[in-house]
């Protein structure tokens, strides 16, 4: 079956532009996560949704970052007034249930954002 | 604050060798530990998940162990193949933070 998909795969933005990154989780998956992965580093947690509810946004680095999942399926991560330090790969992951401690997460291929 | 460290950062071995990747974490209050594989330009693929009550998990040529008290995990790869070349990431589901905390990864190259 289809895995987690993300679009666009690559995005180049000028500093100060707004960007929107899309994640299509595996159909029926309850939980959805966003991570930020800088070059040569492991992913860092940004935010977590259970269905449409954003239960944890403690990893969002600033108020320029905003995520939503209005119908409990597709999610969008929006970054306003992009800065060079926002350049990274943004990974989306989903898991089938809300029992996070036992379910593995299925990752998408990521969106590579470059801010010039 | 939970911190996850992976050593070495990079490793190059000839095909056929058995090898061990190391992962350490600072806070033993974890719910589980996972090993992931990441190929260039791609997302992460889960390899093994060890619950905090377990000592090891095996899948094919892969074996992962967990010693919670000492804050260590190892990923053992038997009879390495060029197709094993990738970055391997260790992550703990930390009880204190309620989220996955990743190490920086070990990049493995298996030479034919």
mmCIF file of C-alpha atoms in Angstrom:
data_model
loop_
_atom_site.group_PDB
_atom_site.id
_atom_site.type_symbol
_atom_site.label_atom_id
_atom_site.label_comp_id
_atom_site.label_asym_id
_atom_site.label_seq_id
_atom_site.Cartn_x
_atom_site.Cartn_y
_atom_site.Cartn_z
ATOM 1 C CA UNK A 1 0.000 0.000 0.000
ATOM 2 C CA UNK A 2 0.957 3.654 -0.217
ATOM 3 C CA UNK A 3 3.320 5.004 2.389
ATOM 4 C CA UNK A 4 3.640 8.483 3.805
ATOM 5 C CA UNK A 5 4.063 11.053 1.050
ATOM 6 C CA UNK A 6 5.331 14.614 1.281
ATOM 7 C CA UNK A 7 5.300 17.503 -1.145
ATOM 8 C CA UNK A 8 7.151 19.288 -2.465
ATOM 9 C CA UNK A 9 10.265 17.131 -2.207
ATOM 10 C CA UNK A 10 12.491 20.198 -2.643
ATOM 11 C CA UNK A 11 11.744 23.839 -1.920
ATOM 12 C CA UNK A 12 13.970 26.857 -2.388
ATOM 13 C CA UNK A 13 12.780 30.050 -0.749
ATOM 14 C CA UNK A 14 14.181 33.519 -0.470
ATOM 15 C CA UNK A 15 14.656 34.784 3.040
ATOM 16 C CA UNK A 16 11.428 36.315 4.268
ATOM 17 C CA UNK A 17 9.104 34.217 2.113
ATOM 18 C CA UNK A 18 6.388 32.014 3.553
ATOM 19 C CA UNK A 19 6.395 28.288 2.728
ATOM 20 C CA UNK A 20 3.886 25.456 3.180
ATOM 21 C CA UNK A 21 4.918 21.813 3.366
ATOM 22 C CA UNK A 22 2.375 19.050 2.930
ATOM 23 C CA UNK A 23 2.191 15.583 4.456
ATOM 24 C CA UNK A 24 -0.163 12.779 3.400
ATOM 25 C CA UNK A 25 -0.021 10.085 6.097
ATOM 26 C CA UNK A 26 -0.901 6.456 5.618
ATOM 27 C CA UNK A 27 -4.670 6.211 5.318
ATOM 28 C CA UNK A 28 -6.337 5.668 8.668
ATOM 29 C CA UNK A 29 -3.316 6.488 10.770
ATOM 30 C CA UNK A 30 -4.315 8.329 13.916
ATOM 31 C CA UNK A 31 -1.003 9.864 14.924
ATOM 32 C CA UNK A 32 1.089 12.282 12.855
ATOM 33 C CA UNK A 33 4.463 13.808 13.665
ATOM 34 C CA UNK A 34 6.666 16.497 12.143
ATOM 35 C CA UNK A 35 10.455 16.484 12.569
ATOM 36 C CA UNK A 36 13.239 18.809 11.465
ATOM 37 C CA UNK A 37 16.548 17.263 10.392
ATOM 38 C CA UNK A 38 19.580 19.505 9.954
ATOM 39 C CA UNK A 39 22.464 18.317 7.807
ATOM 40 C CA UNK A 40 24.450 15.574 9.536
ATOM 41 C CA UNK A 41 22.093 15.431 12.518
ATOM 42 C CA UNK A 42 19.270 13.211 13.669
ATOM 43 C CA UNK A 43 15.663 14.363 13.351
ATOM 44 C CA UNK A 44 14.318 16.669 16.046
ATOM 45 C CA UNK A 45 10.682 16.596 17.109
ATOM 46 C CA UNK A 46 8.541 19.569 16.131
ATOM 47 C CA UNK A 47 4.899 18.681 16.782
ATOM 48 C CA UNK A 48 2.398 15.831 17.194
ATOM 49 C CA UNK A 49 -1.243 15.369 16.176
ATOM 50 C CA UNK A 50 -3.740 12.785 17.286
ATOM 51 C CA UNK A 51 -6.419 12.953 14.603
ATOM 52 C CA UNK A 52 -7.081 16.695 14.197
ATOM 53 C CA UNK A 53 -5.929 17.650 17.692
ATOM 54 C CA UNK A 54 -2.439 19.087 18.065
ATOM 55 C CA UNK A 55 -1.415 17.546 21.375
ATOM 56 C CA UNK A 56 2.204 18.650 21.505
ATOM 57 C CA UNK A 57 3.846 21.593 19.759
ATOM 58 C CA UNK A 58 6.712 22.004 22.173
ATOM 59 C CA UNK A 59 9.356 21.437 19.480
ATOM 60 C CA UNK A 60 8.299 24.260 17.184
ATOM 61 C CA UNK A 61 11.335 26.590 17.245
ATOM 62 C CA UNK A 62 9.462 29.876 17.005
ATOM 63 C CA UNK A 63 6.048 31.408 16.442
ATOM 64 C CA UNK A 64 6.911 31.547 12.743
ATOM 65 C CA UNK A 65 6.201 27.810 12.605
ATOM 66 C CA UNK A 66 2.602 26.642 12.452
ATOM 67 C CA UNK A 67 1.125 23.192 11.785
ATOM 68 C CA UNK A 68 -2.411 22.038 11.185
ATOM 69 C CA UNK A 69 -4.350 18.860 10.414
ATOM 70 C CA UNK A 70 -7.915 20.133 10.094
ATOM 71 C CA UNK A 71 -9.653 16.915 9.030
ATOM 72 C CA UNK A 72 -7.425 14.453 10.798
ATOM 73 C CA UNK A 73 -5.635 13.261 7.666
ATOM 74 C CA UNK A 74 -3.455 15.601 5.570
ATOM 75 C CA UNK A 75 -1.213 17.947 7.538
ATOM 76 C CA UNK A 76 0.506 21.184 6.556
ATOM 77 C CA UNK A 77 3.556 22.711 8.188
ATOM 78 C CA UNK A 78 3.789 26.424 7.479
ATOM 79 C CA UNK A 79 6.851 28.554 8.053
ATOM 80 C CA UNK A 80 6.406 32.302 7.890
ATOM 81 C CA UNK A 81 9.164 34.798 7.071
ATOM 82 C CA UNK A 82 11.712 32.045 6.451
ATOM 83 C CA UNK A 83 15.247 32.491 7.759
ATOM 84 C CA UNK A 84 18.455 30.781 6.673
ATOM 85 C CA UNK A 85 18.517 28.718 9.865
ATOM 86 C CA UNK A 86 15.235 27.137 8.753
ATOM 87 C CA UNK A 87 17.119 25.279 5.995
ATOM 88 C CA UNK A 88 16.726 21.585 6.769
ATOM 89 C CA UNK A 89 14.851 18.446 5.779
ATOM 90 C CA UNK A 90 11.356 18.355 7.227
ATOM 91 C CA UNK A 91 10.139 14.823 7.879
ATOM 92 C CA UNK A 92 6.602 13.702 8.481
ATOM 93 C CA UNK A 93 5.729 10.392 10.158
ATOM 94 C CA UNK A 94 2.499 8.618 11.018
ATOM 95 C CA UNK A 95 1.541 5.710 13.222
ATOM 96 C CA UNK A 96 -1.673 3.703 13.240
ATOM 97 C CA UNK A 97 -2.920 4.279 16.753
ATOM 98 C CA UNK A 98 -2.564 6.617 19.664
ATOM 99 C CA UNK A 99 -0.585 3.999 21.625
ATOM 100 C CA UNK A 100 2.684 5.734 20.876
ATOM 101 C CA UNK A 101 4.790 3.583 23.151
ATOM 102 C CA UNK A 102 4.335 0.399 21.158
ATOM 103 C CA UNK A 103 3.730 1.570 17.594
ATOM 104 C CA UNK A 104 6.546 2.248 15.208
ATOM 105 C CA UNK A 105 6.420 5.413 13.146
ATOM 106 C CA UNK A 106 6.350 5.340 9.339
ATOM 107 C CA UNK A 107 8.332 8.155 7.798
ATOM 108 C CA UNK A 108 7.883 10.034 4.552
ATOM 109 C CA UNK A 109 10.804 10.939 2.259
ATOM 110 C CA UNK A 110 10.980 14.490 3.592
ATOM 111 C CA UNK A 111 10.968 17.977 2.105
ATOM 112 C CA UNK A 112 14.370 19.581 1.717
ATOM 113 C CA UNK A 113 13.987 23.309 2.357
ATOM 114 C CA UNK A 114 16.766 25.682 1.334
ATOM 115 C CA UNK A 115 16.461 29.328 2.336
ATOM 116 C CA UNK A 116 18.691 31.689 0.393
ATOM 117 C CA UNK B 1 17.428 16.435 29.510
ATOM 118 C CA UNK B 2 17.643 13.221 27.508
ATOM 119 C CA UNK B 3 20.604 13.083 25.130
ATOM 120 C CA UNK B 4 21.351 10.291 22.664
ATOM 121 C CA UNK B 5 24.862 9.746 21.319
ATOM 122 C CA UNK B 6 25.993 7.407 18.572
ATOM 123 C CA UNK B 7 29.548 6.236 18.059
ATOM 124 C CA UNK B 8 31.207 6.110 15.615
ATOM 125 C CA UNK B 9 29.859 8.871 13.380
ATOM 126 C CA UNK B 10 31.085 6.989 10.313
ATOM 127 C CA UNK B 11 32.276 3.479 9.620
ATOM 128 C CA UNK B 12 33.717 1.775 6.542
ATOM 129 C CA UNK B 13 34.107 -1.998 6.404
ATOM 130 C CA UNK B 14 34.729 -4.644 3.749
ATOM 131 C CA UNK B 15 31.846 -6.830 2.688
ATOM 132 C CA UNK B 16 31.237 -9.849 4.891
ATOM 133 C CA UNK B 17 32.381 -8.348 8.182
ATOM 134 C CA UNK B 18 30.267 -8.483 11.312
ATOM 135 C CA UNK B 19 29.934 -5.048 12.888
ATOM 136 C CA UNK B 20 28.523 -3.258 15.911
ATOM 137 C CA UNK B 21 27.000 0.199 16.092
ATOM 138 C CA UNK B 22 26.731 1.856 19.480
ATOM 139 C CA UNK B 23 24.090 4.089 21.009
ATOM 140 C CA UNK B 24 24.078 5.619 24.487
ATOM 141 C CA UNK B 25 21.450 7.680 26.281
ATOM 142 C CA UNK B 26 21.717 9.768 29.428
ATOM 143 C CA UNK B 27 18.341 9.143 31.103
ATOM 144 C CA UNK B 28 17.326 5.534 31.726
ATOM 145 C CA UNK B 29 13.633 6.469 32.018
ATOM 146 C CA UNK B 30 12.751 5.306 28.521
ATOM 147 C CA UNK B 31 9.719 3.437 27.230
ATOM 148 C CA UNK B 32 11.389 1.962 24.180
ATOM 149 C CA UNK B 33 14.389 2.247 21.884
ATOM 150 C CA UNK B 34 14.284 2.015 18.125
ATOM 151 C CA UNK B 35 16.861 1.616 15.408
ATOM 152 C CA UNK B 36 16.150 3.222 12.028
ATOM 153 C CA UNK B 37 17.870 3.155 8.675
ATOM 154 C CA UNK B 38 18.045 6.238 6.435
ATOM 155 C CA UNK B 39 19.128 6.114 2.802
ATOM 156 C CA UNK B 40 20.268 9.337 1.084
ATOM 157 C CA UNK B 41 17.313 11.508 0.095
ATOM 158 C CA UNK B 42 14.842 9.188 1.737
ATOM 159 C CA UNK B 43 12.910 8.932 4.947
ATOM 160 C CA UNK B 44 13.588 6.655 7.856
ATOM 161 C CA UNK B 45 12.761 2.960 7.883
ATOM 162 C CA UNK B 46 12.215 1.281 11.229
ATOM 163 C CA UNK B 47 14.491 -1.736 11.725
ATOM 164 C CA UNK B 48 13.930 -2.854 15.294
ATOM 165 C CA UNK B 49 11.916 -1.660 18.288
ATOM 166 C CA UNK B 50 12.877 -2.805 21.791
ATOM 167 C CA UNK B 51 10.459 -2.190 24.637
ATOM 168 C CA UNK B 52 12.026 -1.095 27.926
ATOM 169 C CA UNK B 53 11.226 -4.485 29.476
ATOM 170 C CA UNK B 54 13.064 -6.360 26.713
ATOM 171 C CA UNK B 55 16.761 -7.079 26.376
ATOM 172 C CA UNK B 56 17.048 -7.658 22.646
ATOM 173 C CA UNK B 57 15.278 -7.969 19.321
ATOM 174 C CA UNK B 58 16.340 -9.799 16.185
ATOM 175 C CA UNK B 59 15.375 -9.438 12.544
ATOM 176 C CA UNK B 60 17.309 -11.400 9.955
ATOM 177 C CA UNK B 61 20.964 -10.393 10.107
ATOM 178 C CA UNK B 62 20.214 -7.627 12.622
ATOM 179 C CA UNK B 63 20.271 -7.934 16.370
ATOM 180 C CA UNK B 64 19.706 -5.059 18.761
ATOM 181 C CA UNK B 65 20.350 -5.191 22.487
ATOM 182 C CA UNK B 66 19.261 -2.857 25.242
ATOM 183 C CA UNK B 67 20.825 -2.301 28.660
ATOM 184 C CA UNK B 68 18.616 0.321 30.247
ATOM 185 C CA UNK B 69 20.533 0.573 33.495
ATOM 186 C CA UNK B 70 23.763 1.497 31.758
ATOM 187 C CA UNK B 71 22.033 3.592 29.089
ATOM 188 C CA UNK B 72 23.360 1.618 26.153
ATOM 189 C CA UNK B 73 22.154 -0.160 23.044
ATOM 190 C CA UNK B 74 24.049 -1.911 20.288
ATOM 191 C CA UNK B 75 23.005 -2.851 16.777
ATOM 192 C CA UNK B 76 24.829 -5.912 15.496
ATOM 193 C CA UNK B 77 24.897 -6.509 11.743
ATOM 194 C CA UNK B 78 26.082 -9.945 10.669
ATOM 195 C CA UNK B 79 27.793 -10.671 7.362
ATOM 196 C CA UNK B 80 27.531 -7.099 6.097
ATOM 197 C CA UNK B 81 26.615 -6.446 2.459
ATOM 198 C CA UNK B 82 27.035 -3.373 0.217
ATOM 199 C CA UNK B 83 23.259 -2.936 0.395
ATOM 200 C CA UNK B 84 23.607 -2.276 4.117
ATOM 201 C CA UNK B 85 25.327 1.031 3.327
ATOM 202 C CA UNK B 86 23.179 3.765 4.882
ATOM 203 C CA UNK B 87 22.911 5.952 7.962
ATOM 204 C CA UNK B 88 21.689 4.149 11.063
ATOM 205 C CA UNK B 89 19.814 6.171 13.678
ATOM 206 C CA UNK B 90 19.033 5.236 17.245
ATOM 207 C CA UNK B 91 16.058 6.853 18.992
ATOM 208 C CA UNK B 92 14.583 6.563 22.471
ATOM 209 C CA UNK B 93 11.005 7.232 23.473
ATOM 210 C CA UNK B 94 11.780 9.220 26.561
ATOM 211 C CA UNK B 95 9.446 9.000 29.515
ATOM 212 C CA UNK B 96 10.378 12.477 30.644
ATOM 213 C CA UNK B 97 9.655 14.177 27.339
ATOM 214 C CA UNK B 98 7.026 11.900 25.831
ATOM 215 C CA UNK B 99 8.642 12.029 22.413
ATOM 216 C CA UNK B 100 11.279 10.326 20.273
ATOM 217 C CA UNK B 101 14.807 11.628 20.852
ATOM 218 C CA UNK B 102 17.276 10.738 18.092
ATOM 219 C CA UNK B 103 21.017 10.337 18.004
ATOM 220 C CA UNK B 104 23.001 11.941 15.219
ATOM 221 C CA UNK B 105 23.463 8.664 13.371
ATOM 222 C CA UNK B 106 26.276 6.417 12.180
ATOM 223 C CA UNK B 107 26.968 6.443 8.445
ATOM 224 C CA UNK B 108 27.995 2.975 7.323
ATOM 225 C CA UNK B 109 29.773 2.127 4.087
ATOM 226 C CA UNK B 110 30.209 -1.539 3.162
ATOM 227 C CA UNK B 111 32.737 -1.948 0.385
ATOM 228 C CA UNK B 112 32.368 -4.801 -2.122
#
